[in-house]
Coordinates of C-alpha atoms and ligand atoms in Angstrom, one line a residue:
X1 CA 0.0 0.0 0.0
X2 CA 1.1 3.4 -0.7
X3 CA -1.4 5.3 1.6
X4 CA 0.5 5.4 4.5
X5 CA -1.6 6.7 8.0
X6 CA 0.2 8.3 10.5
X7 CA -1.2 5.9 13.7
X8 CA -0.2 6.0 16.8
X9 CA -3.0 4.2 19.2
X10 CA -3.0 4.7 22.8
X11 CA -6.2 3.2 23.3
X12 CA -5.1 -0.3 22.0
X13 CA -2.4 -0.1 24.8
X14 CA -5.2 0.0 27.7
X15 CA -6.4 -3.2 29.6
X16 CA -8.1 -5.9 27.4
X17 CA -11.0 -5.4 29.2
X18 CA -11.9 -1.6 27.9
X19 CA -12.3 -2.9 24.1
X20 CA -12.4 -6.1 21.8
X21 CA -10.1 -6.3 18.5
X22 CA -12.3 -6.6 15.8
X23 CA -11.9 -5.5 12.2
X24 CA -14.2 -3.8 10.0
X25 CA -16.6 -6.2 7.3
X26 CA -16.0 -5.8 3.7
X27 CA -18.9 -4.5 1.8
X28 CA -19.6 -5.5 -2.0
X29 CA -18.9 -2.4 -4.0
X30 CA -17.8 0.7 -2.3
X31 CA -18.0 4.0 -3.9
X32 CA -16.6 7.4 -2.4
X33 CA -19.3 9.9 -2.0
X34 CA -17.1 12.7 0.0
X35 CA -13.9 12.9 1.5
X36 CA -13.5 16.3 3.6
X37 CA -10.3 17.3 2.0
X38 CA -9.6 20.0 4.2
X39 CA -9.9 17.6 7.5
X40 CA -7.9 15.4 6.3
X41 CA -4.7 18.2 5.2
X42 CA -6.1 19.5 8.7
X43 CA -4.8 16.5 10.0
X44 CA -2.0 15.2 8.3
X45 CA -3.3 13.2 6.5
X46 CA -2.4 12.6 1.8
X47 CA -5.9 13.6 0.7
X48 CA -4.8 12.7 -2.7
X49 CA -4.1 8.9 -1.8
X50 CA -7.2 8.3 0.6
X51 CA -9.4 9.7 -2.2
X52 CA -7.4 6.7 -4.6
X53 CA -8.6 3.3 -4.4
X54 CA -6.5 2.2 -1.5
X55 CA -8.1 5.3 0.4
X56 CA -11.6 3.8 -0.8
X57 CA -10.9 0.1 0.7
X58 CA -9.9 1.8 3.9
X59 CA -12.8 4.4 3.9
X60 CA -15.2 1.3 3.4
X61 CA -13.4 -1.3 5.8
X62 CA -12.5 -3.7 3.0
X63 CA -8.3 -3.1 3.9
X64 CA -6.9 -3.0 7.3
X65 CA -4.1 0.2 7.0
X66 CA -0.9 -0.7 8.1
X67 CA -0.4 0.6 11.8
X68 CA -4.2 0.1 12.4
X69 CA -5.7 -1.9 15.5
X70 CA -9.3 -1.9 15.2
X71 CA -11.4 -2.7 17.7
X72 CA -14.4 -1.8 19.5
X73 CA -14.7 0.7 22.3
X74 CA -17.2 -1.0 25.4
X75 CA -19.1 0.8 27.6
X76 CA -22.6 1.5 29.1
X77 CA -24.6 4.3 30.3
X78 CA -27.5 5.3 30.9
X79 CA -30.7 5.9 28.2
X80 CA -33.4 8.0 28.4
X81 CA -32.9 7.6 32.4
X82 CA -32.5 3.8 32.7
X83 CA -29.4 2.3 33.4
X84 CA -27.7 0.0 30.8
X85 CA -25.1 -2.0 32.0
X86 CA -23.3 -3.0 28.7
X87 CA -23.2 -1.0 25.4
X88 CA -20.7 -0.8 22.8
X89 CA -19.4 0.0 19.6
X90 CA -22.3 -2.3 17.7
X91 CA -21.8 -0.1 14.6
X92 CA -18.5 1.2 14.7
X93 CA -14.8 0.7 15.0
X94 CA -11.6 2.4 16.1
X95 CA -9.3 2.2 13.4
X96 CA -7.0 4.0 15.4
X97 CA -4.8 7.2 16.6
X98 CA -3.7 9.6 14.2
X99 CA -1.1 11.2 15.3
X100 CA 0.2 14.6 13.4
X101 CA 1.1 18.2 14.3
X102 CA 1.0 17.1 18.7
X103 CA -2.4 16.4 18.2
X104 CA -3.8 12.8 18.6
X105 CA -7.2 12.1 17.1
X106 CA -9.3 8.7 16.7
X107 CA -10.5 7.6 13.2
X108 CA -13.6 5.4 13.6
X109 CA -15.3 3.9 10.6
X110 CA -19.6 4.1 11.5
X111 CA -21.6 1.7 9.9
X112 CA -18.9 -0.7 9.2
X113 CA -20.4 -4.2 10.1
X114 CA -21.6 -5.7 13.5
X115 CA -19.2 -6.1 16.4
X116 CA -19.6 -8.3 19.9
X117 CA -21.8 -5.2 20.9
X118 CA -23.8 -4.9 18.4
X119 CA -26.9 -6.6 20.0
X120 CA -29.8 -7.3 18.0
X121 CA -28.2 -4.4 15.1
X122 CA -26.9 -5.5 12.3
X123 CA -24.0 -3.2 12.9
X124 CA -24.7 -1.1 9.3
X125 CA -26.3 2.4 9.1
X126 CA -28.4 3.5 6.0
X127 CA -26.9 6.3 3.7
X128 CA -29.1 8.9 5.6
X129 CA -27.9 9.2 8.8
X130 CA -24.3 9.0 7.1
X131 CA -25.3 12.1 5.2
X132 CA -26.8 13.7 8.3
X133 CA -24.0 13.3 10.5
X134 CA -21.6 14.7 7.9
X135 CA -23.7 17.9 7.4
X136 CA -24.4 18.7 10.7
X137 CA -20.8 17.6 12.1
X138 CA -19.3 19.8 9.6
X139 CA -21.9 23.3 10.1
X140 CA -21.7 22.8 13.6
X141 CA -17.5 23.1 13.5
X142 CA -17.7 25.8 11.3
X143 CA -20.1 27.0 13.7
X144 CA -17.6 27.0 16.5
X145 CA -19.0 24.4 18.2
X146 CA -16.7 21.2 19.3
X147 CA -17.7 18.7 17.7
X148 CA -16.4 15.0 15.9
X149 CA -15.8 15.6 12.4
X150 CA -16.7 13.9 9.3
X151 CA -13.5 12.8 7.2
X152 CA -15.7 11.0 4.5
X153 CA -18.8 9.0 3.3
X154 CA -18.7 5.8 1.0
X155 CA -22.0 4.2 -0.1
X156 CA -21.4 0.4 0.8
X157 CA -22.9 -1.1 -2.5
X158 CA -25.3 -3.1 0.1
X159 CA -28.4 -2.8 1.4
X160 CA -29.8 -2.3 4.3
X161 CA -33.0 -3.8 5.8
X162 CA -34.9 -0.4 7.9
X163 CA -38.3 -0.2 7.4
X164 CA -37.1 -0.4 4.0
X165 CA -34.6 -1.7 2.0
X166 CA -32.2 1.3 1.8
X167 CA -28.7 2.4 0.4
X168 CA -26.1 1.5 3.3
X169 CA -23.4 3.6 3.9
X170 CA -20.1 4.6 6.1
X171 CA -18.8 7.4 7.4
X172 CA -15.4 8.3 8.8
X173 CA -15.4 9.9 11.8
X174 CA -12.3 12.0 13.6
X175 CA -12.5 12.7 17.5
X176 CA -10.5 14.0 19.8
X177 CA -11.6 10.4 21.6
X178 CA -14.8 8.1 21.5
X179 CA -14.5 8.2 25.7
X180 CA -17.4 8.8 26.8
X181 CA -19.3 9.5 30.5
X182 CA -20.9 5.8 29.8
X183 CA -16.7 4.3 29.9
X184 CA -16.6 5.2 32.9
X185 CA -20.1 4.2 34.2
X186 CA -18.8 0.4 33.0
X187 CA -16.0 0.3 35.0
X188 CA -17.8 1.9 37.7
X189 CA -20.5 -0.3 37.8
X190 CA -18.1 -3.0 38.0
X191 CA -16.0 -1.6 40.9
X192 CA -13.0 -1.8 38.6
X193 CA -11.0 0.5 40.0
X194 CA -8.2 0.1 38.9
X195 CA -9.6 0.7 35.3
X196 CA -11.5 3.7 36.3
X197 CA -7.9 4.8 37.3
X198 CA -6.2 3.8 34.2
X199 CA -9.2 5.6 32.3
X200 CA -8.9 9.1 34.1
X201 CA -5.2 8.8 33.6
X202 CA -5.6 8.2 30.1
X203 CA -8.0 10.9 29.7
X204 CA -6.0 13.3 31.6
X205 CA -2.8 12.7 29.5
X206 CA -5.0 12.8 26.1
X207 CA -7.7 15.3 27.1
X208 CA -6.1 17.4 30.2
X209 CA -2.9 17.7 30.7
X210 CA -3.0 20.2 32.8
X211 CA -5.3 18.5 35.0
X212 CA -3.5 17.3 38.0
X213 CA -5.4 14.7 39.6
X214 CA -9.1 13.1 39.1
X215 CA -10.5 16.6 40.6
X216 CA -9.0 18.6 38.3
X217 CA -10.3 15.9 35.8
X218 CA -13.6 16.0 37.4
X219 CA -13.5 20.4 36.7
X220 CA -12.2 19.9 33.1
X221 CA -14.7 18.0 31.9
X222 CA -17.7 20.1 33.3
X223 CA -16.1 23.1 32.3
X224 CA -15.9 21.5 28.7
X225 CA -19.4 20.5 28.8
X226 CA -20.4 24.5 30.2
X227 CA -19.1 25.6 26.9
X228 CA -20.5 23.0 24.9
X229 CA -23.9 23.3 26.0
X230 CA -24.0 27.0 25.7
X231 CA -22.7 26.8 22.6
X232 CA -25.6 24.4 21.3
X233 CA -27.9 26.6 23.1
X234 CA -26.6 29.7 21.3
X235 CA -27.2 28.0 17.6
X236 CA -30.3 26.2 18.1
X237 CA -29.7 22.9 18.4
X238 CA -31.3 20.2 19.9
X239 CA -29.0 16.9 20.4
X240 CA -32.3 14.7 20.7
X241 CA -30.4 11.7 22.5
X242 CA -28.3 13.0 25.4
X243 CA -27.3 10.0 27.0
X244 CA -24.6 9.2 29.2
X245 CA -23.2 7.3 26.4
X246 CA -23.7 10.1 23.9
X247 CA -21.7 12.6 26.1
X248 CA -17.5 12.8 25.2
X249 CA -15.4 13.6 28.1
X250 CA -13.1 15.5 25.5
X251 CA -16.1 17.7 25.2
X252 CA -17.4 17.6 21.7
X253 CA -20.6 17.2 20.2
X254 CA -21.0 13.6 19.6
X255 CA -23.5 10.8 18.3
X256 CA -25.6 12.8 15.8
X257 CA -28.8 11.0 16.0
X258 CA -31.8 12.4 15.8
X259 CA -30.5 15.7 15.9
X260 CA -31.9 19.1 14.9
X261 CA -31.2 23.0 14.4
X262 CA -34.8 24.4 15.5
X263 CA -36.4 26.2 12.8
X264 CA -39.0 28.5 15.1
X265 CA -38.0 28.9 19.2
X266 CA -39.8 27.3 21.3
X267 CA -38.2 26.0 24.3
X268 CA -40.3 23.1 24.6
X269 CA -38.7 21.7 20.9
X270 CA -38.1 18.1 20.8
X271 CA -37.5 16.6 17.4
X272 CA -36.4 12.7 18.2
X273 CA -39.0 10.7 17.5
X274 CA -37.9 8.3 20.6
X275 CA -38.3 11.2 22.8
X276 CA -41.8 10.5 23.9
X277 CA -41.8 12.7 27.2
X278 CA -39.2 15.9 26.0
X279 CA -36.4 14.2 28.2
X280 CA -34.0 16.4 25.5
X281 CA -36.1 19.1 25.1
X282 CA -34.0 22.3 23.6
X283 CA -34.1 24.2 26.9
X284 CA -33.7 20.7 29.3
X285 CA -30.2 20.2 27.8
X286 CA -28.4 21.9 30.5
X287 CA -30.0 20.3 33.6
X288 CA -29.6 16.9 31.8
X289 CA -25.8 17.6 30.9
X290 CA -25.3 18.4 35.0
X291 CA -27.3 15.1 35.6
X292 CA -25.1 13.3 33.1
X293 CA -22.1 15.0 34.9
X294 CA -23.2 14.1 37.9
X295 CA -23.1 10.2 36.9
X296 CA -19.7 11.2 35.9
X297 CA -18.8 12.3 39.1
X298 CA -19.9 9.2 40.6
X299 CA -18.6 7.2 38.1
X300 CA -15.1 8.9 39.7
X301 CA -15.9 8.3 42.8
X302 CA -13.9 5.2 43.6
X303 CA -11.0 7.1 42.8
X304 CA -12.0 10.7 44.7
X305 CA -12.3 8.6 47.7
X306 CA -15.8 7.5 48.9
X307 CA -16.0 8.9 52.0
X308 CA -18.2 11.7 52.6
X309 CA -16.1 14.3 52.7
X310 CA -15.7 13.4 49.1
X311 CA -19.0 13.0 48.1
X312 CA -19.6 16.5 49.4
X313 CA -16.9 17.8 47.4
X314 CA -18.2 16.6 44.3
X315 CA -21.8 17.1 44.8
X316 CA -20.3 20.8 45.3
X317 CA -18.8 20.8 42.2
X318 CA -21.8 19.4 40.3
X319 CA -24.2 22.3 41.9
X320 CA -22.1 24.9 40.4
X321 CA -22.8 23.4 37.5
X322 CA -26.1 25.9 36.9
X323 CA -23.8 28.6 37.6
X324 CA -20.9 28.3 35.6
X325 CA -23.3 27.6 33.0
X326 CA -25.4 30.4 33.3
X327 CA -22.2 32.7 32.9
X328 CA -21.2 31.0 29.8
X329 CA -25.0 31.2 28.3
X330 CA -25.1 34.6 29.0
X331 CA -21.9 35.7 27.5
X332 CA -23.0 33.9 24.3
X333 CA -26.3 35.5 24.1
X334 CA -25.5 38.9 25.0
X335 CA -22.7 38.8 22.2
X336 CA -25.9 37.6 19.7
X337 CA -27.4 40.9 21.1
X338 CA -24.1 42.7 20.2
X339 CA -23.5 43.8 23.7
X340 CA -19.7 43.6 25.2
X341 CA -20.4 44.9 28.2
X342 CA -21.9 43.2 31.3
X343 CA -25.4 44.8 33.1
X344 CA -27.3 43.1 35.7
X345 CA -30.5 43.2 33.5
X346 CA -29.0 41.0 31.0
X347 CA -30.4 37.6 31.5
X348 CA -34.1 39.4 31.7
X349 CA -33.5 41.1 28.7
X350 CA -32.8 38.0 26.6
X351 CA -35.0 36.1 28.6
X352 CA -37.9 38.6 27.5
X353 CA -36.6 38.1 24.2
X354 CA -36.9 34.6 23.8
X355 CA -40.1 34.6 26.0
X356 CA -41.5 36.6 22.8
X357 CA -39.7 34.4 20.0
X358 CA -42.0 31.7 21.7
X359 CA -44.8 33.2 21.5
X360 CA -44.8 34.8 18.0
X361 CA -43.6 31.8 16.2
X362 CA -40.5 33.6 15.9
X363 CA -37.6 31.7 13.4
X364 CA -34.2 31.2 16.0
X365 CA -31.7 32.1 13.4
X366 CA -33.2 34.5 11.6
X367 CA -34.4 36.5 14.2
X368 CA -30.6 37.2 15.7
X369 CA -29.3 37.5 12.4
X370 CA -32.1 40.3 11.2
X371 CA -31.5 42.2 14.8
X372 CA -28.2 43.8 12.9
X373 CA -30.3 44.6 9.9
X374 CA -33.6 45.2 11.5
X375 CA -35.3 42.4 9.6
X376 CA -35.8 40.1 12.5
X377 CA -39.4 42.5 13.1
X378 CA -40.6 40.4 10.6
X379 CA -39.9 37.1 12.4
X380 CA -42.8 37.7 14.6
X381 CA -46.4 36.5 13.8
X382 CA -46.8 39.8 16.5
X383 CA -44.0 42.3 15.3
X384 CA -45.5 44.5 18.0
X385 CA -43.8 42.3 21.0
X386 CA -40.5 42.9 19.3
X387 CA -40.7 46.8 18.6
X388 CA -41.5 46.6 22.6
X389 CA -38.6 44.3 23.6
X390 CA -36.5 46.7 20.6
X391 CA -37.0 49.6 22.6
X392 CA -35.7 48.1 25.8
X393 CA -32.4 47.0 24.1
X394 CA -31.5 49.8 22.1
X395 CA -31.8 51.8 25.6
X396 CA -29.2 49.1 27.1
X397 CA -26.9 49.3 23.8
X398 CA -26.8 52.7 24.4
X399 CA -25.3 52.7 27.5
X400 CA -22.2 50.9 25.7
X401 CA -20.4 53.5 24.5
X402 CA -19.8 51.6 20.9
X403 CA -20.3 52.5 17.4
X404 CA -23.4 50.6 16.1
X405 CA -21.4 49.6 13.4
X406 CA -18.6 47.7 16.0
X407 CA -22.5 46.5 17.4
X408 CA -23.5 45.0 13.9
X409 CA -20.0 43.6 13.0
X410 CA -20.0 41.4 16.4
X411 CA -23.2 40.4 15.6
X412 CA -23.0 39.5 12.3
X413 CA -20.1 37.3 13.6
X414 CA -22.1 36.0 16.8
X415 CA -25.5 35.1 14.9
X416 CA -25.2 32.7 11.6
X417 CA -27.2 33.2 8.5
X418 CA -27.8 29.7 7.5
X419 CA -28.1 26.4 9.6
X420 CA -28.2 23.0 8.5
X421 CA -32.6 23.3 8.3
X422 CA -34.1 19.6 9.0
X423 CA -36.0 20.4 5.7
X424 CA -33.2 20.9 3.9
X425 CA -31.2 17.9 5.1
X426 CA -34.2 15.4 4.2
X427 CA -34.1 16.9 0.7
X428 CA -30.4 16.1 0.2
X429 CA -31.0 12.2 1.3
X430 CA -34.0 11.6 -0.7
X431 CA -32.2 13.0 -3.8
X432 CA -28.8 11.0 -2.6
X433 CA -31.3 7.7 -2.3
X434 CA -32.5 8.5 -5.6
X435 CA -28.9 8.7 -6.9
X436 CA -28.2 12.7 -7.2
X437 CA -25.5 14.1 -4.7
X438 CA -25.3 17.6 -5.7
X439 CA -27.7 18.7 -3.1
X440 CA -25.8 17.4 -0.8
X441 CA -22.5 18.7 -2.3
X442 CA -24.0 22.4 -2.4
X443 CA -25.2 21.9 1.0
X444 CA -21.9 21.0 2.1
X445 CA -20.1 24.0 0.5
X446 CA -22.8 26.3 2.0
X447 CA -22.5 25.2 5.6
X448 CA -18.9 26.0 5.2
X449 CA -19.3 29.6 5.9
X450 CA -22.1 29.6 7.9
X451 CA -21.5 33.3 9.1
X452 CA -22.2 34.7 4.9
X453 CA -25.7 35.5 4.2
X454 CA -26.8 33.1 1.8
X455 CA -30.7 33.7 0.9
X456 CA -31.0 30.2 -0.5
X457 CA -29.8 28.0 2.4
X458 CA -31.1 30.8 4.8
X459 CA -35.2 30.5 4.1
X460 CA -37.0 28.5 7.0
X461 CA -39.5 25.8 5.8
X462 CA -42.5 25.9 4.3
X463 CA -45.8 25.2 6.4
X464 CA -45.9 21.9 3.7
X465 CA -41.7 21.1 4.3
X466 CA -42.1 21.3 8.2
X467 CA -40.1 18.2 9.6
X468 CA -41.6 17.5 12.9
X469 CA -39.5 14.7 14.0
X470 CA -35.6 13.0 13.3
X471 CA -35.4 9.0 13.5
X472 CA -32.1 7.5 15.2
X473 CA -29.5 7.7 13.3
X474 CA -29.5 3.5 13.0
Ligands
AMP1 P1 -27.0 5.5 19.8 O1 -28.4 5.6 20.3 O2 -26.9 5.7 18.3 O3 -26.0 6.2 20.6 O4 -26.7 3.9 19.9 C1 -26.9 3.2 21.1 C2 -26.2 1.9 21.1 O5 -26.8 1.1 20.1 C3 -24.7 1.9 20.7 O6 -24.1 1.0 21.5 C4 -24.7 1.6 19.3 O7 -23.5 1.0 18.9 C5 -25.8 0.6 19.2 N1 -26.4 0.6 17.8 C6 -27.1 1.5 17.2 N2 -27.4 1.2 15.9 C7 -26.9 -0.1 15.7 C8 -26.9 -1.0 14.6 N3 -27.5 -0.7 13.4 N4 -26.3 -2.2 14.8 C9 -25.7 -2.5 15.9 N5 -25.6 -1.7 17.0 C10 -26.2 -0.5 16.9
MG2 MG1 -24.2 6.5 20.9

């Protein structure tokens, strides 16, 4: 082979008990569809040669690179609320480490053939949630927001059994790490301490190094999880599935699912369609993150030291949780609102905002992206709220002693103009089912530079192109 991966896998070098070797199954006739050209320069790796054949068999889990370990990641976690003591990479599998430029990131093939954890799956994903996942993954980095990436997606030449037959497909996903809250819960729940240990070291010397000991672990990972969530909550999105096993301890978005950028605010939104009760509901997200951080404390427990003292500590640490996020969601939102400056009324003022996006059917992005030019009036089915709330923030601007152009510039940089739109996204799969990828490819190229206005890619549904609910990502 001449495609030559720069691996380097730390993973492989843990206990046999935190994974099980296992390679990827060939599929019959693999065809590229995308290969994220950028990423892969990004990190290291010769985009020329990995969009080759060789690159295809790799891409599609017919070759084995040289330097690879694959494997499947265990752990457990705990869905919807109920406690599952053994999960598993049942679709996926760590090809490895890349290592380039003193980074270290996994490459993990989705959708490449059933594993010991697969359960009743049959380990494959359908070319839709492939497409998803690289569409969203990409807008939300180019977003800002941490997230796994999307190297590439290969259609396998298979099919796959859903409630249809439909078009399977892979995708190549690059993380930081696959460790999630849900590793540790499985050692936990097995009073393994001694993996729990070797797992927070690992984490620390991938993740934190400036972490000194489990605390300092314990205070990295909420603080990574503070930003994330605010950062979600700052776009619109709803994660739909945000289960201990779905949360990363590097802190990146993870597990796109049934995911969704809201189209009008409501706080209420729930988009999964196995989200009977709004367990994920947009504006729930950051009490269940402190919940799921507070399984990750006790996850650590064993190795914080269970006496109560310790359990004190950490129960501390997860009540400042609301806090420290609060802060963070604030700073976000009052940049939306182009305001640099900090006033005591600020949380009411974009609380009253949003209070009034609720009620008047109001469109999330393209209200904060028309409050620069002054079209987000029109968002409202009752524009008189908005001239109301309008009035109370120009008076608060005006106690900043900026130029309203400085204003407009920070928000035009703080508020996208286009979002990946759940009506959009279904579009691009049923034309890539049908055989067409250039909606997808346009999409793509769009979401790239989600910060340009882009009147196309910008427009909300029609009443008739509502999507009311996402279906996991299996
Ligand atoms: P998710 O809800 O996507 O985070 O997946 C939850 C668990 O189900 C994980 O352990 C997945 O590996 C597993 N899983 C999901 N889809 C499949 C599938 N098609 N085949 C096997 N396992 C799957
Ligand atoms: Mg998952």
């Amino acid at each position: 082979m001449t495609l030559s991966l720069p691996f380097d896998n730390s993973y492989s070098r843990l206990p046999e008990r935190f994974f099980t070797p296992h390679p990827p199954t060939p599929v019959a006739d693999p065809t590229l569809i995308a290969l994220n050209v950028d990423l892969a320069r990004e990190i290291g790796l010769d985009a020329d040669a990995l969009g080759g054949p060789e690159g295809l068999s790799v891409l599609s889990g017919n070759a084995v690179p040289e330097g690879s370990f694959p494997l499947a990641q265990v752990y457990a976690g705990h869905q919807f609320g109920g406690w599952v003591p053994q999960l598993g990479d049942g679709r996926a599998v760590l090809l490895g480490e890349i290592a380039s430029d003193g980074h270290r990131r996994d490459l993990q093939l989705k959708g490449s053939g059933p594993t010991p954890y697969s359960r009743r799956g049959d380990g494959r994903s359908w070319l839709g949630p492939v497409l998803r996942e690289y569409l969203v993954s990409e807008a939300m980095h180019a977003l800002g927001v941490p997230t796994t990436r999307a190297l590439a997606a290969v259609s396998t030449g298979e099919t796959v059994l859903r409630e249809r037959p439909l078009p399977g497909a892979i995708l190549t996903r690059v993380a930081q790490s696959h460790i999630r809250v849900g590793t540790f819960q499985y050692f936990a729940a097995r009073r393994d301490v001694e993996a729990i240990r070797a797992l927070a070291e690992h984490v620390i010397a991938r993740h934190y190094p400036e972490a000194n000991d489990p605390w300092e672990l314990l205070d990295a990972v909420i603080d990574a999880q503070t930003d994330l969530i605010a950062r979600w909550m700052g776009v619109g999105f709803i994660h739909g599935v945000m289960n201990t096993d779905n949360m990363s301890v590097a802190g990146e978005t993870i597990d796109y699912g049934p995911c969704a950028f809201m189209d009008a605010y409501h706080p209420d939104r729930v988009f999964s369609s196995i989200d009977q009760f709004g367990r994920y509901a947009y504006a729930r997200q950051p009490d269940i993150a402190a919940w799921n951080l507070a399984q990750f404390a006790s996850a650590l427990l064993p190795i914080l030291g269970q006496e109560k003292p310790a359990i004190e500590r950490a129960t501390e640490m997860i009540h400042s949780f609301p806090a420290r996020f609060g802060d963070r969601w604030l700073a976000i939102f009052r940049s939306k609102l182009g305001l640099a400056t900090e006033d005591p009324g600020d949380a009411d003022l974009i609380g009253s905002l949003l209070d009034r996006m609720a009620s008047g059917n109001a469109d999330f992005t393209l209200t904060f992206r028309g409050l620069a030019d002054r079209s987000a009036r029109a968002c409202f089915s009752t524009p008189e709220a908005f001239d109301q709330w309008a009035e109370v923030w120009a008076a608060r601007a005006a106690r900043e002693k900026t130029d309203e152009q400085t204003r407009i510039d920070r928000m035009a940089s703080a508020n996208p103009a286009i979002i990946p739109r759940n009506h959009r996204i279904e579009a691009v799969i049923a034309a890539a089912v049908g055989g067409d990828y250039a909606p997808f490819h346009d999409m793509h190229t769009a979401l790239g530079t989600p910060f340009a206005d882009n009147p196309d890619f910008a427009l909300p549904p029609e009443p008739s192109e509502i999507v009311e609910a996402t279906f996991c990502g299996t």
